[in-house]
Coordinates of C-alpha atoms in Angstrom, one line a residue:
X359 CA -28.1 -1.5 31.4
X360 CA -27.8 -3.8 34.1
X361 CA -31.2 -5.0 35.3
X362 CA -29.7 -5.7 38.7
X363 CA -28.9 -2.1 39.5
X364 CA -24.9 -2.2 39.4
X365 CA -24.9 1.3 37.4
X366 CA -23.1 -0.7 34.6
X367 CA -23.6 -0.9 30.3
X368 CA -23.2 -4.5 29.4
X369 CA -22.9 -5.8 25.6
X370 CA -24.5 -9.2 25.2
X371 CA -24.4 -11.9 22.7
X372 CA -28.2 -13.5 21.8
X373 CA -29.5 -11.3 24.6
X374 CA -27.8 -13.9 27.3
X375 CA -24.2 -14.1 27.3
X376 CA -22.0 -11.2 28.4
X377 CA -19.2 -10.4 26.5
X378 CA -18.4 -6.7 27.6
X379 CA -19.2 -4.7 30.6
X380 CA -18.3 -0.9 31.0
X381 CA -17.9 -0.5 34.4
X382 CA -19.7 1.1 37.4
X383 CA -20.9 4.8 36.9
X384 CA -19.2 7.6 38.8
X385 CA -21.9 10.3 38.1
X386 CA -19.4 11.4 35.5
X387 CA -18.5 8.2 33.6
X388 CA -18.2 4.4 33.3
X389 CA -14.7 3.0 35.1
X390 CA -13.6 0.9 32.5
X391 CA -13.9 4.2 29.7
X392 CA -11.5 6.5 31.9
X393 CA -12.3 8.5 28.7
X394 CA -15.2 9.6 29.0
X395 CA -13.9 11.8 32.3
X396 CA -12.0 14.5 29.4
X397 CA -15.0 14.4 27.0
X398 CA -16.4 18.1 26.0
X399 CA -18.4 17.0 22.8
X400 CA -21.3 15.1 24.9
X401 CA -23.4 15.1 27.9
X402 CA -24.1 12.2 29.4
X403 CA -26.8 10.8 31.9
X404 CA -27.8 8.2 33.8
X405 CA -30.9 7.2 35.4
X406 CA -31.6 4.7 37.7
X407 CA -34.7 4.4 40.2
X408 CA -37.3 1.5 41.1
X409 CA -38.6 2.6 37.7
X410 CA -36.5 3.3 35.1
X411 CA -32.4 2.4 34.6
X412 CA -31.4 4.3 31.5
X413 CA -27.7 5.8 30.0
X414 CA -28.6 8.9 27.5
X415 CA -26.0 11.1 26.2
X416 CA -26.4 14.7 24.0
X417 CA -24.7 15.9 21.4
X418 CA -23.3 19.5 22.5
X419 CA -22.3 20.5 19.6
X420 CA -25.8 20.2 17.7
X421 CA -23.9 21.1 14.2
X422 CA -22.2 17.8 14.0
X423 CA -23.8 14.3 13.0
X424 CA -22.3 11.7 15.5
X425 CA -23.7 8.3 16.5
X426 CA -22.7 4.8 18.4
X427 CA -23.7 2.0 16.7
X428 CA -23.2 -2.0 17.4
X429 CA -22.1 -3.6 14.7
X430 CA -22.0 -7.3 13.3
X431 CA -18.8 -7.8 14.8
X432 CA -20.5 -7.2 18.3
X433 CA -18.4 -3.9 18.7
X434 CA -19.6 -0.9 19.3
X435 CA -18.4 2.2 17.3
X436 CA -18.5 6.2 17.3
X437 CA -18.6 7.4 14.2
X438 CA -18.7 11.3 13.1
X439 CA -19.2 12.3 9.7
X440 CA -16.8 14.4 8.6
X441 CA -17.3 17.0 5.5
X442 CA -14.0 16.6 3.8
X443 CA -14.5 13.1 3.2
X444 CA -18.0 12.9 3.3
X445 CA -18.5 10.4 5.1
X446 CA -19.1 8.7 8.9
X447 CA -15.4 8.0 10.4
X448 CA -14.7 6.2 13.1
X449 CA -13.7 8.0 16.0
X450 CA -13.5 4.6 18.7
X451 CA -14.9 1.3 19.5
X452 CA -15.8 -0.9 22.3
X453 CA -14.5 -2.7 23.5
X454 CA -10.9 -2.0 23.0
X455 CA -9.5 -5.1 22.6
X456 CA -11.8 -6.9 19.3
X457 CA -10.4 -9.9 20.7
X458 CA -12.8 -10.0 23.8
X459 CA -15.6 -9.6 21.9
X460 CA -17.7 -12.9 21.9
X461 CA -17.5 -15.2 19.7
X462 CA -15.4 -12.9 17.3
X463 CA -13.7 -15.3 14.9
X464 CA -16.0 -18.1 15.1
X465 CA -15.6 -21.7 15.3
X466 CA -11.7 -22.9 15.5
X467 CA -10.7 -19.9 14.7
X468 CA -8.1 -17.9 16.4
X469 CA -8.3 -13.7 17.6
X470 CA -4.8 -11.6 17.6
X471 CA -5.2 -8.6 18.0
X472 CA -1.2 -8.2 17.3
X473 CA -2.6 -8.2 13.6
X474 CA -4.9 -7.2 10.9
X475 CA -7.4 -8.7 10.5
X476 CA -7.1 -9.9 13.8
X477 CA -9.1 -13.5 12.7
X478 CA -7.1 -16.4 11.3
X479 CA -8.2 -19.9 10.5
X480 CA -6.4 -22.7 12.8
X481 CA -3.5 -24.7 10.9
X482 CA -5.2 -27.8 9.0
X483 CA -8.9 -25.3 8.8
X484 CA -10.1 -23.1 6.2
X485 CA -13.3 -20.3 6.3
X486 CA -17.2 -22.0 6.2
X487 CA -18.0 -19.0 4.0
X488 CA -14.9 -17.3 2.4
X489 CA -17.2 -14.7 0.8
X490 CA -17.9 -13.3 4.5
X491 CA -14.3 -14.1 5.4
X492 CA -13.2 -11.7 2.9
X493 CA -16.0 -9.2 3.9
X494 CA -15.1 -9.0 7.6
X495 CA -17.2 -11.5 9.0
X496 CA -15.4 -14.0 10.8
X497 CA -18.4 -15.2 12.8
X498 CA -19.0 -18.3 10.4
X499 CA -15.5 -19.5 11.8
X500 CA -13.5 -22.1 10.1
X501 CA -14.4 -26.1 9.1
X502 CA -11.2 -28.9 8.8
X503 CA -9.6 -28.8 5.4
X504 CA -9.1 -32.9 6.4
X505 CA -12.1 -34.7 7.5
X506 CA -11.0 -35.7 11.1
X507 CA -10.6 -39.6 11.3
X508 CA -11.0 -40.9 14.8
X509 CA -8.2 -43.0 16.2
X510 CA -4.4 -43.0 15.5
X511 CA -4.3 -41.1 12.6
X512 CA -5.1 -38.0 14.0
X513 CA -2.6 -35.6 15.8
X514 CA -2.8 -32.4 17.8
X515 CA -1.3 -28.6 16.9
X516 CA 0.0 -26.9 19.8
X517 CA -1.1 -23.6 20.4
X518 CA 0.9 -21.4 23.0
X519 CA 0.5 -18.8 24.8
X520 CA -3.8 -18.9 24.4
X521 CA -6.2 -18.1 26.4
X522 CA -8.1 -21.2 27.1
X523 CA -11.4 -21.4 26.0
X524 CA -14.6 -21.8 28.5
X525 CA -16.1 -24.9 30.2
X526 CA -13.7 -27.4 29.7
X527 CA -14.6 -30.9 31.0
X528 CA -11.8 -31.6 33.9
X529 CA -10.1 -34.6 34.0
X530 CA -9.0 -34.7 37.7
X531 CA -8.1 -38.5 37.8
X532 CA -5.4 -38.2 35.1
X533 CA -1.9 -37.1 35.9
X534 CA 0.2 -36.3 33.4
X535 CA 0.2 -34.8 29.7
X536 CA 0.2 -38.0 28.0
X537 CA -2.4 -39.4 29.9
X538 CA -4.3 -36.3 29.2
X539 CA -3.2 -36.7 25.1
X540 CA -4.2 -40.3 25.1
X541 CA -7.6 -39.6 26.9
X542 CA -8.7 -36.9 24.4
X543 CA -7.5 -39.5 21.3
X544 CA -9.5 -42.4 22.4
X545 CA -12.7 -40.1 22.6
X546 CA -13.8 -39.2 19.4
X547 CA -16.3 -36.2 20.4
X548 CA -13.1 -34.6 22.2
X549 CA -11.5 -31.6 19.9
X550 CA -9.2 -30.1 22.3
X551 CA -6.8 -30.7 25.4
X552 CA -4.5 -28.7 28.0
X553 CA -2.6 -29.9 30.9
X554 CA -1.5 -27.5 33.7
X555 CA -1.5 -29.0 37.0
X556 CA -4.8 -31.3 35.8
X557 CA -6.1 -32.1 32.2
X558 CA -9.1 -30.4 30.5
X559 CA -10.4 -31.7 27.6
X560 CA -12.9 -29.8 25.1
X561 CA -15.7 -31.4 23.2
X562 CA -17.6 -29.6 20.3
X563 CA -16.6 -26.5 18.5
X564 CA -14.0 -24.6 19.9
X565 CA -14.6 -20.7 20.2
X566 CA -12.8 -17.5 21.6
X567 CA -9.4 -18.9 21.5
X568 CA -7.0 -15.9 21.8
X569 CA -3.8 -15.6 21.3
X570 CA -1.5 -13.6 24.4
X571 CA 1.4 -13.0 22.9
X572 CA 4.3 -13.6 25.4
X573 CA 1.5 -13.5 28.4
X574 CA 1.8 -16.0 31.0
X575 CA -1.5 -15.0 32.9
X576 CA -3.6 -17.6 34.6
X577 CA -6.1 -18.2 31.9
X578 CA -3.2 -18.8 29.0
X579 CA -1.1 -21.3 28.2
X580 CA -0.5 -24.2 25.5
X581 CA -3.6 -25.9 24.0
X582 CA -3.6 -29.4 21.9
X583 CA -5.9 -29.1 18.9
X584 CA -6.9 -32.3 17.6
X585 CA -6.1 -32.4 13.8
X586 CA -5.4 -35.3 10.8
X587 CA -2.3 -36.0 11.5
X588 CA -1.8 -35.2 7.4
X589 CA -1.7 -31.7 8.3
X590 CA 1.2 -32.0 11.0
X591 CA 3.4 -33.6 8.6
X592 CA 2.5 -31.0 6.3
X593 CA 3.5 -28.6 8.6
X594 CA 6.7 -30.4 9.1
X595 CA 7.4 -30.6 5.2
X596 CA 7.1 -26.6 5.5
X597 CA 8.8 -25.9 8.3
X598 CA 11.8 -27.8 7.2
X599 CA 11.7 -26.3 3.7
X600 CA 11.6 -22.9 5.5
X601 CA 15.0 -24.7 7.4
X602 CA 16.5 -25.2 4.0
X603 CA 16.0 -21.7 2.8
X604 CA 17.7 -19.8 5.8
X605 CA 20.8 -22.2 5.3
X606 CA 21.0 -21.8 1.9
X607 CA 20.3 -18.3 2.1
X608 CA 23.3 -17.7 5.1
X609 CA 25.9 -19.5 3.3
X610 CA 24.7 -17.0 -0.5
X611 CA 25.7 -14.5 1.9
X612 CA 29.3 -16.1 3.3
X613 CA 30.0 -16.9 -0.4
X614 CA 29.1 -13.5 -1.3
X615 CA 31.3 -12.1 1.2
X616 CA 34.4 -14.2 0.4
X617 CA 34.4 -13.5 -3.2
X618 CA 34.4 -9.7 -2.0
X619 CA 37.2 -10.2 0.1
X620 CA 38.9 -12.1 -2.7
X621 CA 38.5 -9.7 -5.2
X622 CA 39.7 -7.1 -3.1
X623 CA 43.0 -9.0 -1.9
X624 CA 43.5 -9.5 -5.3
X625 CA 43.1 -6.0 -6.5
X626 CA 45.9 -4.9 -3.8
X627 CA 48.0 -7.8 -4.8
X628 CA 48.0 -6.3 -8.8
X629 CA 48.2 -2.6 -7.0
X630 CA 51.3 -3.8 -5.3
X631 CA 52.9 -5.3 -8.3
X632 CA 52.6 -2.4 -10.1
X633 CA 53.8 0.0 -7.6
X634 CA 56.6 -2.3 -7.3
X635 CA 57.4 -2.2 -11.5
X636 CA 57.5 1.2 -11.3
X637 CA 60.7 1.6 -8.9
X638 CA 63.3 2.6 -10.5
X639 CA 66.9 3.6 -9.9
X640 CA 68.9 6.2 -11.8
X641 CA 72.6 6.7 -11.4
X642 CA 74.1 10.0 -10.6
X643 CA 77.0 11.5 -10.8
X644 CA 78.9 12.4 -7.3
X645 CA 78.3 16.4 -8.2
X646 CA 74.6 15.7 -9.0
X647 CA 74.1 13.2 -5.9
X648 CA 75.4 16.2 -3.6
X649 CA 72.8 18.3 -5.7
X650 CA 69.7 15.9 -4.8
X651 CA 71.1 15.4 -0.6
X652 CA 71.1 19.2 -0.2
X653 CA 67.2 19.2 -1.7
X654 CA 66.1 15.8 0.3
X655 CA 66.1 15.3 3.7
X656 CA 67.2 11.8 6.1
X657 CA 64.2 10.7 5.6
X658 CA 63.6 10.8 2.2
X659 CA 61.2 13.4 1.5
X660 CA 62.3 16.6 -0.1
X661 CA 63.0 19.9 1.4
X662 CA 63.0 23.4 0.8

């Protein structure tokens, strides 16, 4: 709880740095867990005085096994264990959005919560420890597949649409995004750089960069990752490769269709043929050709 006496639950990283906060109590629940207004399976209570400040909650239902729990990943989770599957199930975590938890993917790498796992490794980076990786824990982050070269040789990635990460080092002098590429290349501790209306450069490890999706809030926008420039052209190699395939793929599928159509104008063309091989004319005598007009009408199709 908040030692300060704001009535609010606050998740912290090393015991310093917020990460999560739930909101001011009502006397019925927390504002950012709207939830907790429909609950029937708990009662909960706060308590806050010049001697205690304290959140408590009861199961009503003293039948069932339920807990919270804060895991490794900094989240935490209600879990309820359920006798079919005998087992704890998660019910829901905190806080919604994995992506805001501190820290969550480490080291240059990037949160989406648009996927699963939400933790990816930056272009040109791969896990520290793809053991954890594999288990879940993406606090390790990710290390350069290319040992970073300072100088000319080494590029930047773009990433759009991110929310920038915290404490840049503001570069108010500079004017323009060249400037601001050319000032992060010619310092070697500099791993980062963004311009929007003045350029920030980062320095050190870069953590909690989050991908928005088509968000244009204030905090997100395009950020220049510094990179060997080996991995850009790599990128370029695969990009135009992946070029190559949709072309050759699109004009499979034009071929494909003309031989269809081909095939089929032919077909009509030998269906024709024959139709047309198999007219005929017979000759009749005059009695026999008044015979067939009193059976056939004008327009050729017979009558009764």
């Amino acid at each position: 709880m908040d030692p300060n006496g704001t009535g609010q639950l606050y998740l912290l990283r090393d015991r310093r740095h917020r990460y999560w906060a739930s909101g001011v109590w009502t006397g019925e629940m927390f504002t950012a867990i709207p939830e907790m207004k429909l609950n029937h399976l708990f009662d909960f209570s706060h308590v806050s005085n010049v001697n205690v400040n304290e959140f408590s909650y009861r199961v009503l239902n003293t039948s069932e096994t339920d807990n919270l729990m804060l895991d490794f990943t900094g989240e935490m989770k209600r879990q309820k264990w359920d006798d079919e599957a005998k087992e704890m199930l998660q019910f829901c975590s905190l806080p919604w959005d994995p992506c805001d938890v501190d820290c969550r993917c480490g080291p240059f790498g990037s949160c989406n919560n648009f996927t699963s796992p939400p933790c990816h490794c930056l272009q040109g980076f791969n896990p520290r420890s793809p053991n954890e990786w594999a288990l879940g824990d993406y606090t390790g982050g990710c290390v350069p597949r290319t040992p970073l070269r300072c100088g000319e040789r080494d590029g930047f990635l773009e990433l759009p649409n991110t929310q920038l990460p915290a404490s840049p080092v503001r570069m108010s002098t500079i004017g323009g995004r060249e400037e601001c590429r050319i000032a992060c290349l010619r310092n070697c501790s500099c791993t980062a750089y963004a311009f929007h209306s003045n350029c920030s450069i980062w320095q050190g490890d870069l953590v909690n960069l989050k991908y928005l999706g088509s968000s244009n809030g204030a905090e997100s926008g395009a950020i220049y990752v510094r990179v060997d420039a080996s991995e850009l052209a790599d990128n370029d190699h695969k990009n135009r490769k992946k070029t190559a395939t949709i072309v050759v793929g699109a004009l499979s599928g034009v071929a494909a269709i003309a031989v269809v159509v081909l095939l089929l104008a032919l077909r009509y063309r030998k269906g024709a043929t024959i139709a047309q091989s198999m007219i005929f004319s017979v000759s009749l005598s005059p009695i026999e050709e008044k015979k067939v007009d009193k059976w056939v009408s004008p327009n050729g199709r017979f009558k009764l």
